[in-house]
Coordinates of C-alpha atoms in Angstrom, one line a residue:
Chain A
M1020 CA -42.7 -91.5 -1.1
K1021 CA -42.7 -94.2 -3.7
E1022 CA -46.2 -96.8 -3.7
M1023 CA -44.3 -100.6 -3.2
I1024 CA -47.7 -103.2 -3.3
R1025 CA -51.5 -101.5 -4.1
V1026 CA -54.8 -103.8 -3.6
E1027 CA -58.1 -103.5 -6.2
K1028 CA -61.0 -104.8 -5.0
L1029 CA -59.4 -107.6 -3.9
N1030 CA -61.8 -110.8 -4.1
K1031 CA -61.3 -114.6 -2.1
S1032 CA -63.6 -118.0 -1.9
F1033 CA -62.3 -121.0 -0.6
G1034 CA -66.2 -122.5 -1.7
D1035 CA -69.0 -121.0 -0.9
L1036 CA -66.9 -119.4 1.6
H1037 CA -66.4 -115.5 1.1
V1038 CA -63.0 -114.9 2.7
L1039 CA -61.9 -111.3 1.6
K1040 CA -64.4 -108.9 0.1
D1041 CA -63.9 -105.6 -2.2
I1042 CA -60.5 -105.6 -0.3
D1043 CA -58.4 -102.3 -1.3
L1044 CA -54.8 -101.3 0.6
T1045 CA -52.4 -99.4 -0.5
V1046 CA -48.3 -99.9 1.7
N1047 CA -45.8 -97.4 0.8
E1048 CA -42.0 -97.5 1.0
S1049 CA -41.3 -98.4 4.1
D1050 CA -44.1 -98.4 5.8
V1051 CA -44.8 -100.7 8.4
L1052 CA -48.3 -102.3 8.1
C1053 CA -50.2 -104.1 11.3
L1054 CA -53.8 -106.7 10.1
V1055 CA -55.4 -106.8 12.9
G1056 CA -58.7 -108.6 13.9
A1057 CA -60.8 -111.6 15.0
S1058 CA -59.6 -115.2 13.8
G1059 CA -61.6 -116.6 10.7
S1060 CA -61.5 -112.3 9.8
G1061 CA -58.8 -112.9 7.0
K1062 CA -56.8 -110.8 7.8
S1063 CA -53.9 -114.4 7.2
T1064 CA -56.3 -115.2 3.8
L1065 CA -54.8 -111.3 2.6
L1066 CA -50.9 -111.6 2.9
R1067 CA -51.3 -114.8 1.8
C1068 CA -52.7 -113.6 -1.3
L1069 CA -50.2 -110.8 -2.2
N1070 CA -47.2 -113.8 -2.2
F1071 CA -50.2 -115.7 -4.4
L1072 CA -49.4 -118.7 -2.5
E1073 CA -53.4 -118.0 -2.2
I1074 CA -54.4 -117.0 -6.1
R1075 CA -57.2 -114.0 -5.4
D1076 CA -60.5 -115.1 -7.5
N1077 CA -60.3 -111.9 -9.0
G1078 CA -58.8 -107.9 -8.5
K1079 CA -55.6 -106.6 -8.4
I1080 CA -52.8 -106.5 -7.8
I1081 CA -50.2 -104.0 -8.0
F1082 CA -46.6 -104.9 -7.6
D1083 CA -44.4 -101.6 -7.4
G1084 CA -45.6 -100.2 -10.5
E1085 CA -46.6 -103.2 -12.0
E1086 CA -50.1 -106.0 -12.0
I1087 CA -49.3 -108.8 -11.3
D1088 CA -51.3 -111.5 -12.8
P1089 CA -50.4 -115.1 -12.1
K1090 CA -51.1 -116.5 -15.9
T1091 CA -48.9 -114.1 -17.4
H1092 CA -46.1 -113.4 -14.5
N1093 CA -43.9 -115.7 -13.5
L1094 CA -44.7 -115.6 -9.6
N1095 CA -41.2 -116.9 -8.5
Q1096 CA -39.5 -113.9 -9.9
V1097 CA -42.8 -111.6 -7.4
R1098 CA -41.7 -114.0 -4.8
Q1099 CA -38.3 -113.3 -4.7
K1100 CA -38.5 -109.9 -3.7
V1101 CA -41.2 -110.5 -1.3
G1102 CA -40.2 -112.6 1.5
M1103 CA -43.1 -114.5 4.1
V1104 CA -42.2 -115.4 7.9
F1105 CA -44.3 -117.8 8.4
Q1106 CA -46.7 -118.4 12.3
H1107 CA -44.6 -122.5 12.5
F1108 CA -41.7 -120.6 11.6
N1109 CA -41.8 -124.0 8.2
L1110 CA -37.8 -124.0 8.6
F1111 CA -36.5 -127.2 7.1
P1112 CA -35.6 -129.6 9.1
H1113 CA -33.1 -132.1 7.4
K1114 CA -30.9 -128.6 6.7
T1115 CA -28.4 -126.7 8.9
V1116 CA -29.2 -123.1 11.0
L1117 CA -27.2 -121.5 8.0
E1118 CA -28.2 -123.9 5.1
N1119 CA -31.9 -122.6 5.9
V1120 CA -30.9 -118.9 5.2
I1121 CA -28.6 -119.7 1.8
E1122 CA -30.7 -122.0 -0.3
A1123 CA -32.8 -119.9 -1.9
P1124 CA -29.9 -117.4 -2.3
L1125 CA -27.8 -120.5 -3.4
M1126 CA -31.3 -122.2 -5.7
V1127 CA -32.6 -119.4 -7.3
K1128 CA -29.8 -117.2 -7.5
K1129 CA -27.4 -118.3 -8.5
T1130 CA -25.5 -116.9 -5.4
N1131 CA -21.5 -118.0 -5.4
K1132 CA -20.6 -120.0 -2.1
V1133 CA -17.9 -118.2 -0.8
T1134 CA -21.2 -114.3 -1.0
A1135 CA -23.5 -116.8 -0.2
V1136 CA -22.1 -117.9 3.4
K1137 CA -20.9 -114.4 3.9
E1138 CA -24.4 -113.2 4.2
G1139 CA -25.6 -115.6 5.3
K1140 CA -23.4 -114.7 8.7
E1141 CA -24.0 -111.5 8.3
L1142 CA -27.6 -112.4 8.2
L1143 CA -27.7 -114.7 11.9
E1144 CA -25.7 -111.8 13.6
K1145 CA -28.5 -109.8 13.0
V1146 CA -31.2 -112.2 14.9
G1147 CA -28.5 -112.6 17.9
L1148 CA -27.7 -116.4 15.9
A1149 CA -25.0 -116.5 14.4
D1150 CA -23.3 -118.9 17.0
K1151 CA -26.1 -121.0 16.2
F1152 CA -25.6 -121.4 11.5
D1153 CA -24.3 -124.5 12.3
V1154 CA -26.7 -126.5 14.2
Y1155 CA -30.6 -128.1 12.9
P1156 CA -33.6 -126.5 13.3
S1157 CA -34.6 -129.5 16.3
K1158 CA -32.6 -127.4 18.7
L1159 CA -33.1 -124.5 18.9
S1160 CA -36.5 -122.1 21.1
G1161 CA -39.3 -121.7 19.2
G1162 CA -37.8 -117.9 19.7
Q1163 CA -35.0 -118.4 17.6
K1164 CA -36.6 -120.0 15.8
Q1165 CA -38.5 -118.2 14.2
R1166 CA -35.4 -115.6 13.9
V1167 CA -34.0 -117.9 11.0
A1168 CA -37.2 -117.6 9.5
I1169 CA -37.1 -114.2 9.1
A1170 CA -32.6 -114.5 7.8
R1171 CA -33.5 -116.7 6.2
A1172 CA -36.9 -114.8 4.3
L1173 CA -33.9 -111.1 4.2
A1174 CA -31.9 -113.7 2.3
M1175 CA -32.5 -112.6 -0.4
K1176 CA -33.3 -109.5 -0.3
P1177 CA -36.4 -109.0 -0.8
D1178 CA -38.6 -105.2 -1.5
I1179 CA -41.3 -106.1 1.5
M1180 CA -41.7 -108.4 4.8
L1181 CA -45.0 -110.7 5.5
F1182 CA -45.4 -111.2 8.3
D1183 CA -47.7 -114.2 9.2
E1184 CA -48.6 -114.5 12.7
P1185 CA -45.0 -114.9 13.4
T1186 CA -45.2 -114.7 17.4
S1187 CA -48.8 -116.6 17.1
A1188 CA -47.1 -120.0 18.5
L1189 CA -44.6 -118.9 20.5
D1190 CA -43.9 -119.3 24.7
P1191 CA -44.7 -115.8 26.0
E1192 CA -41.6 -115.7 27.7
L1193 CA -39.9 -115.7 23.6
V1194 CA -42.7 -113.3 22.2
G1195 CA -40.3 -110.6 22.7
E1196 CA -37.5 -111.5 21.0
V1197 CA -39.2 -111.8 18.2
L1198 CA -41.0 -109.3 17.9
E1199 CA -37.4 -106.7 19.1
T1200 CA -36.2 -108.8 15.4
M1201 CA -38.5 -107.3 13.6
K1202 CA -38.6 -104.1 15.8
D1203 CA -35.1 -102.9 14.5
L1204 CA -35.8 -104.3 10.6
A1205 CA -38.5 -101.9 10.7
K1206 CA -36.0 -99.4 12.0
E1207 CA -33.7 -100.4 9.0
G1208 CA -36.5 -98.7 6.4
M1209 CA -38.3 -102.6 5.4
T1210 CA -41.2 -102.4 4.4
M1211 CA -43.2 -104.8 6.8
I1212 CA -47.1 -106.3 6.4
I1213 CA -47.4 -108.0 9.3
V1214 CA -50.5 -110.3 10.8
T1215 CA -50.9 -110.0 14.7
H1216 CA -52.4 -110.4 17.8
E1217 CA -50.0 -108.5 19.9
M1218 CA -51.6 -105.2 19.8
G1219 CA -49.1 -102.8 22.1
F1220 CA -46.5 -103.9 19.0
A1221 CA -49.0 -102.5 16.6
K1222 CA -49.8 -99.8 18.5
E1223 CA -45.9 -99.1 19.6
V1224 CA -44.3 -100.1 15.9
A1225 CA -46.7 -99.7 13.6
D1226 CA -47.4 -97.1 11.3
Y1227 CA -50.4 -98.2 10.0
T1228 CA -53.2 -100.1 11.5
V1229 CA -55.8 -101.9 9.8
Y1230 CA -58.6 -103.7 11.1
M1231 CA -60.2 -106.5 9.9
H1232 CA -63.8 -108.5 10.4
D1233 CA -66.1 -110.9 7.7
G1234 CA -63.7 -110.3 4.9
K1235 CA -64.0 -106.3 4.6
I1236 CA -61.2 -103.8 6.0
V1237 CA -63.5 -101.8 8.2
E1238 CA -60.6 -99.1 9.2
R1239 CA -57.8 -98.4 8.4
G1240 CA -55.7 -95.0 9.8
L1241 CA -52.4 -94.2 11.7
S1242 CA -51.9 -96.7 14.6
K1243 CA -51.6 -94.3 16.8
D1244 CA -55.4 -92.4 16.3
L1245 CA -56.8 -96.6 15.3
F1246 CA -55.8 -97.4 18.6
N1247 CA -56.4 -94.2 20.6
N1248 CA -59.6 -93.0 19.2
P1249 CA -61.3 -95.3 17.2
K1250 CA -63.3 -94.0 14.5
E1251 CA -65.8 -97.4 13.3
E1252 CA -68.4 -98.4 16.9
R1253 CA -66.9 -102.7 15.4
T1254 CA -63.0 -101.1 15.9
K1255 CA -64.4 -99.9 19.2
E1256 CA -65.7 -102.6 20.3
F1257 CA -63.6 -105.5 19.3
L1258 CA -60.2 -103.1 20.6
S1259 CA -62.1 -102.6 24.1
K1260 CA -61.8 -106.9 24.2
V1261 CA -58.6 -107.0 23.0
L1262 CA -56.8 -104.3 25.1
Chain B
M435 CA -46.3 -200.1 8.3
I436 CA -43.4 -197.3 10.1
V437 CA -42.8 -194.2 8.5
G438 CA -40.1 -193.0 9.9
S439 CA -40.4 -189.7 12.2
V440 CA -41.0 -186.7 10.4
F441 CA -38.2 -185.1 11.6
D442 CA -34.7 -186.9 12.8
F443 CA -32.4 -183.6 14.8
G444 CA -28.8 -186.1 13.3
T445 CA -30.5 -186.1 10.1
F446 CA -30.5 -182.6 10.2
I447 CA -27.6 -181.7 11.7
S448 CA -25.6 -184.3 9.1
E449 CA -28.1 -183.1 5.8
L450 CA -27.0 -179.3 7.4
Q451 CA -23.2 -179.6 6.7
R452 CA -23.7 -182.1 4.0
T453 CA -26.0 -179.2 1.5
Y454 CA -24.6 -176.3 2.7
P455 CA -22.1 -175.8 -0.5
F456 CA -25.7 -176.0 -2.6
F457 CA -27.3 -173.8 -0.3
I458 CA -24.7 -170.8 -1.0
E459 CA -24.6 -170.9 -4.4
A460 CA -28.8 -170.9 -4.6
G461 CA -28.8 -167.7 -1.8
L462 CA -26.4 -165.9 -4.1
V463 CA -29.0 -166.2 -6.1
T464 CA -31.6 -165.3 -4.6
I465 CA -29.2 -162.1 -3.0
Q466 CA -29.1 -161.7 -6.9
L467 CA -32.9 -161.5 -7.8
T468 CA -33.7 -159.2 -5.0
I469 CA -31.6 -156.4 -5.1
A470 CA -32.2 -156.4 -8.8
S471 CA -36.2 -156.6 -8.2
V472 CA -35.9 -154.6 -4.9
L473 CA -33.6 -151.6 -7.1
I474 CA -35.6 -151.9 -10.8
G475 CA -38.9 -151.4 -8.0
T476 CA -38.0 -148.1 -6.6
V477 CA -37.0 -146.7 -9.7
I478 CA -41.1 -147.4 -11.2
G479 CA -42.5 -147.2 -7.8
I480 CA -40.6 -143.2 -7.6
L481 CA -41.5 -143.1 -11.4
F482 CA -44.9 -144.2 -10.5
A483 CA -45.2 -142.5 -7.4
L484 CA -44.8 -139.3 -9.0
L485 CA -47.4 -139.7 -11.0
K486 CA -49.8 -140.1 -8.7
L487 CA -48.7 -136.7 -7.2
S488 CA -48.3 -135.3 -10.7
P489 CA -51.2 -132.1 -10.4
L490 CA -52.3 -133.4 -13.9
K491 CA -55.4 -136.0 -13.8
I492 CA -54.2 -138.7 -16.4
F493 CA -50.6 -139.3 -14.6
R494 CA -53.1 -140.4 -11.2
I495 CA -55.3 -142.0 -13.3
I496 CA -52.4 -144.4 -15.1
A497 CA -50.0 -144.3 -12.4
G498 CA -54.1 -145.5 -9.7
T499 CA -54.5 -148.1 -12.4
Y500 CA -51.2 -149.6 -12.1
I501 CA -51.4 -149.9 -8.8
T502 CA -53.8 -151.2 -8.1
I503 CA -53.5 -153.6 -11.2
I504 CA -50.4 -154.6 -8.9
R505 CA -51.2 -154.3 -5.5
G506 CA -55.4 -156.4 -6.5
T507 CA -53.0 -159.4 -8.8
P508 CA -50.9 -162.5 -7.0
L509 CA -47.4 -162.5 -8.0
I510 CA -46.9 -166.2 -9.4
V511 CA -49.4 -164.7 -11.8
Q512 CA -47.6 -162.0 -12.2
I513 CA -44.6 -164.3 -13.3
F514 CA -46.2 -166.7 -14.2
A515 CA -47.7 -164.5 -17.1
L516 CA -43.8 -163.1 -17.2
F517 CA -42.5 -165.3 -18.3
Y518 CA -44.5 -167.5 -20.3
G519 CA -46.3 -164.9 -21.5
F520 CA -43.7 -161.9 -22.3
S521 CA -41.4 -164.2 -23.5
Q522 CA -43.0 -165.2 -26.7
I523 CA -42.1 -161.4 -27.3
I524 CA -38.8 -161.2 -26.0
M525 CA -37.0 -163.9 -25.0
L526 CA -36.1 -163.4 -21.0
S527 CA -34.1 -165.5 -19.1
A528 CA -35.5 -167.2 -16.3
F529 CA -33.3 -165.4 -13.7
W530 CA -35.4 -162.4 -15.0
S531 CA -38.5 -162.5 -16.7
A532 CA -38.3 -162.9 -12.4
A533 CA -36.5 -159.9 -11.3
L534 CA -38.9 -158.0 -13.1
A535 CA -41.7 -160.1 -12.2
L536 CA -40.7 -158.9 -8.1
A537 CA -39.5 -155.6 -9.4
V538 CA -43.1 -154.9 -10.9
H539 CA -44.7 -156.8 -8.3
N540 CA -42.6 -154.2 -5.1
S541 CA -42.8 -151.2 -7.3
A542 CA -46.6 -150.9 -6.8
Y543 CA -45.5 -151.0 -2.8
I544 CA -43.2 -148.6 -3.1
A545 CA -45.0 -146.2 -5.0
E546 CA -47.9 -146.2 -2.0
I547 CA -44.7 -146.0 0.4
F548 CA -43.4 -142.6 -1.6
R549 CA -46.5 -141.4 -2.0
G550 CA -47.3 -141.9 2.0
A551 CA -44.2 -140.3 3.5
T552 CA -44.0 -137.3 0.6
Q553 CA -47.6 -136.8 1.6
S554 CA -47.0 -136.8 5.2
I555 CA -44.5 -133.6 5.5
D556 CA -46.2 -130.4 6.2
K557 CA -47.7 -128.5 3.8
G558 CA -46.0 -125.9 4.9
Q559 CA -42.2 -126.5 3.9
T560 CA -43.8 -126.3 0.3
E561 CA -44.6 -123.2 1.2
A562 CA -41.4 -122.0 2.9
G563 CA -39.3 -122.7 -0.8
R564 CA -42.2 -121.7 -2.2
S565 CA -42.1 -118.0 -0.4
L566 CA -38.4 -118.1 -1.1
G567 CA -38.8 -118.0 -4.8
M568 CA -38.6 -122.0 -6.2
S569 CA -40.5 -123.8 -8.6
G570 CA -42.6 -126.6 -7.6
I571 CA -40.4 -128.5 -8.9
M572 CA -36.8 -127.5 -7.1
T573 CA -39.2 -127.2 -4.0
M574 CA -40.4 -130.9 -4.6
R575 CA -36.3 -131.9 -4.9
R576 CA -34.6 -129.9 -2.4
I577 CA -37.2 -130.1 0.3
V578 CA -39.7 -132.0 -0.3
M579 CA -38.1 -135.1 -1.5
P580 CA -34.6 -135.7 0.8
Q581 CA -38.1 -135.7 3.8
A582 CA -39.9 -138.3 2.6
M583 CA -36.9 -140.1 1.4
R584 CA -35.4 -140.5 4.6
R585 CA -39.8 -141.2 6.5
A586 CA -39.4 -143.0 4.1
V587 CA -36.4 -145.5 4.8
P588 CA -38.2 -147.8 7.8
P589 CA -41.1 -149.1 5.4
L590 CA -38.4 -149.6 1.8
G591 CA -36.7 -151.4 4.5
N592 CA -39.7 -153.7 5.5
Q593 CA -40.7 -153.5 1.8
F594 CA -37.2 -155.1 1.0
I595 CA -37.8 -157.8 4.5
I596 CA -40.7 -158.4 1.7
G597 CA -39.2 -158.8 -1.3
L598 CA -36.4 -161.3 0.1
K599 CA -38.7 -163.8 1.4
D600 CA -41.0 -163.2 -2.1
S601 CA -38.2 -164.3 -3.9
S602 CA -38.9 -167.6 -3.4
L603 CA -41.4 -167.9 -5.9
A604 CA -39.1 -167.9 -8.6
A605 CA -38.6 -171.7 -8.3
F606 CA -42.0 -172.4 -9.7
V607 CA -40.3 -170.3 -13.1
A608 CA -37.1 -172.8 -12.4
V609 CA -34.9 -170.2 -11.4
D610 CA -32.6 -171.9 -8.9
E611 CA -32.5 -169.9 -5.9
L612 CA -32.8 -171.2 -2.3
F613 CA -36.3 -172.7 -2.9
R614 CA -36.1 -174.4 -5.6
T615 CA -32.4 -175.9 -4.4
A616 CA -34.2 -176.9 -1.3
Q617 CA -37.1 -178.2 -3.0
G618 CA -34.7 -180.5 -5.3
I619 CA -32.8 -181.9 -2.1
A620 CA -36.1 -183.2 -0.7
A621 CA -36.7 -184.8 -3.9
G622 CA -33.8 -186.7 -4.2
T623 CA -33.3 -187.9 0.1
L624 CA -37.4 -187.1 1.5
N625 CA -35.3 -185.6 4.5
T626 CA -38.7 -183.0 3.1
M627 CA -38.5 -181.4 7.1
E628 CA -34.7 -181.2 7.8
T629 CA -33.9 -179.4 4.4
F630 CA -37.3 -177.7 4.6
I631 CA -35.7 -175.8 8.2
I632 CA -32.3 -175.9 7.2
V633 CA -33.7 -173.5 4.2
G634 CA -36.0 -171.9 6.3
I635 CA -33.1 -170.6 8.5
Y636 CA -30.9 -169.2 4.8
Y637 CA -33.9 -167.2 4.7
L638 CA -33.9 -166.1 8.3
L639 CA -30.0 -165.4 8.2
L640 CA -30.7 -163.1 4.9
V641 CA -33.5 -161.1 5.9
M642 CA -31.7 -160.1 10.4
I643 CA -28.8 -159.3 7.7
F644 CA -30.8 -157.4 5.6
T645 CA -32.5 -155.6 9.6
V646 CA -29.2 -155.1 10.3
I647 CA -28.1 -153.1 6.9
V648 CA -31.8 -151.4 6.9
N649 CA -31.3 -150.6 11.1
A650 CA -27.7 -148.8 10.0
V651 CA -29.5 -146.6 7.6
E652 CA -31.8 -145.6 10.3
Q653 CA -30.0 -144.4 13.0
R654 CA -27.9 -142.6 9.6
M655 CA -30.0 -140.6 8.5
A656 CA -31.5 -140.3 11.0
K657 CA -28.1 -138.6 12.6
S658 CA -28.3 -136.2 10.1
E659 CA -30.8 -134.2 11.3
K660 CA -30.5 -134.3 15.1

C-alpha cells in the first residue's frame, strides 16, 4: 500500500483564530477518506491546506514521498496532481462545458487540442454529460455543474481528488447524481478526500472517516467502525445529532 | 433699447443649414480627439489598474497616488498644464496635448473601472484556476480578465461618453473641435443662443451614435455567455 499524502503536526491560524491544531493524517493510494464534523471544525481548511490554497503556518505536508514547501516547490506543479472540487462549482462562466474541461490541459500541460478535446469528451461521457459539451454553465443544473467540475479536475489526471462539500450547495434531488459520480470514481481506485455532511455516503463509500472537532482530529477509523462503534464521547454525541 | 429675441427659430434653421459644413469638419476633430484620448486612456488605465491590483505595495501606492491626483484636479487645469507647461519641454501640437490630457484624465477613471470589475469577480474563479495548476498570471489572463472585461463594458461606455463631452474643453487650447467652432461662429454672427443649441445637437447626435455602439458591444458580449 503506497502512501499518497501525509500530514504531520499541521497548524493553521487566521489571525487569533487557531483553526487547525497539530493535525496528523495519512492517506494511502486508492483510499477514500471522508472528513466529517460540525461547521467551523476546520475540515475545509485542512482540505485547502492540502493543495496550498491556504498555506499552513507550520507542520509538514508530504505528497508522494516528498515534503512540499511553498518556499521551494513550484506549487503550480504540485496542484496539477491534486484535483479539487468546490462547494460552489466555480466553473468558468465565459467558457463552454468542454472549454472548461480542456482549459488546463491545453494551457498548463500544453496538450495538443485534438487530444485534449478527445479526452475532454470522454470525461464528459463518464460523468454523463456528453451531450452538453457545447453549452455554457449557466444553462446547467447544480448537479450537472458539479459533474462538469469533477470532469474538469479529472482532466489534469490528478493522483488525488479533494472534494470540499461537493453537494452542500445542491437541491436535495440533485445530490444523488453527484454522489453517484463520486462513487464510480472511488470504484476505479481514485484516491479521494471528501469533506461532507452526507453521512450515508461517508458510511457507504468511504474506507476511512475522520471526525474533526474544534481544529483537532477527534477520531479516525474505518468508516464502518466509526459510524457503528464510535470510541470517543464527542464522536458519539456528533453522530447522534446527525444520523 | 430693444435687444432682440433671445432665440429666433428662423435664424436657428438658416444657421443650421449654413453652418453644417463647418460643424462636420469640427465634428471629425471631436471624434478623433475622443477616439485618441479614449484608446490611450484605456491603455494607461489598464496599466494602473494592474498596478493597483498588484501584490506589491509600492505599485499600489504609485497607482493610488496617480489616481488621486488625476481625479482630484480639474480637467481644464490638466489640459493647461500639459499645453503650456509640457510644451516647453517637448513641442506638442494643440491637438496632441489636448488628446494626451484627456487620455490621462480618462485613464484614472478607467483604471478604477477595471480594478472594480476585476475585484468583483468571485474569488472562487481564481481558486479554481489555481487548483488546476494554472499560475497566478495565467489565471488572471485566461479566467479573471475576460470576465472582468465583460463587466467593465457598461461603465466604460459611460466613461467614453463623458470623455466625448469633455473633449469640448480642448477648445481652450485652440483645437478646432465642435465647441471652439461654435464659439467662433457665435462671435461672428452674434446668434449666440441658436449657435450653441446647434452645437449641442451635434454633441447629442455623437453621444447617441456612441450609445448605440456601446449597447451593441454589450449585447454581443452577453450573447457569448448565455
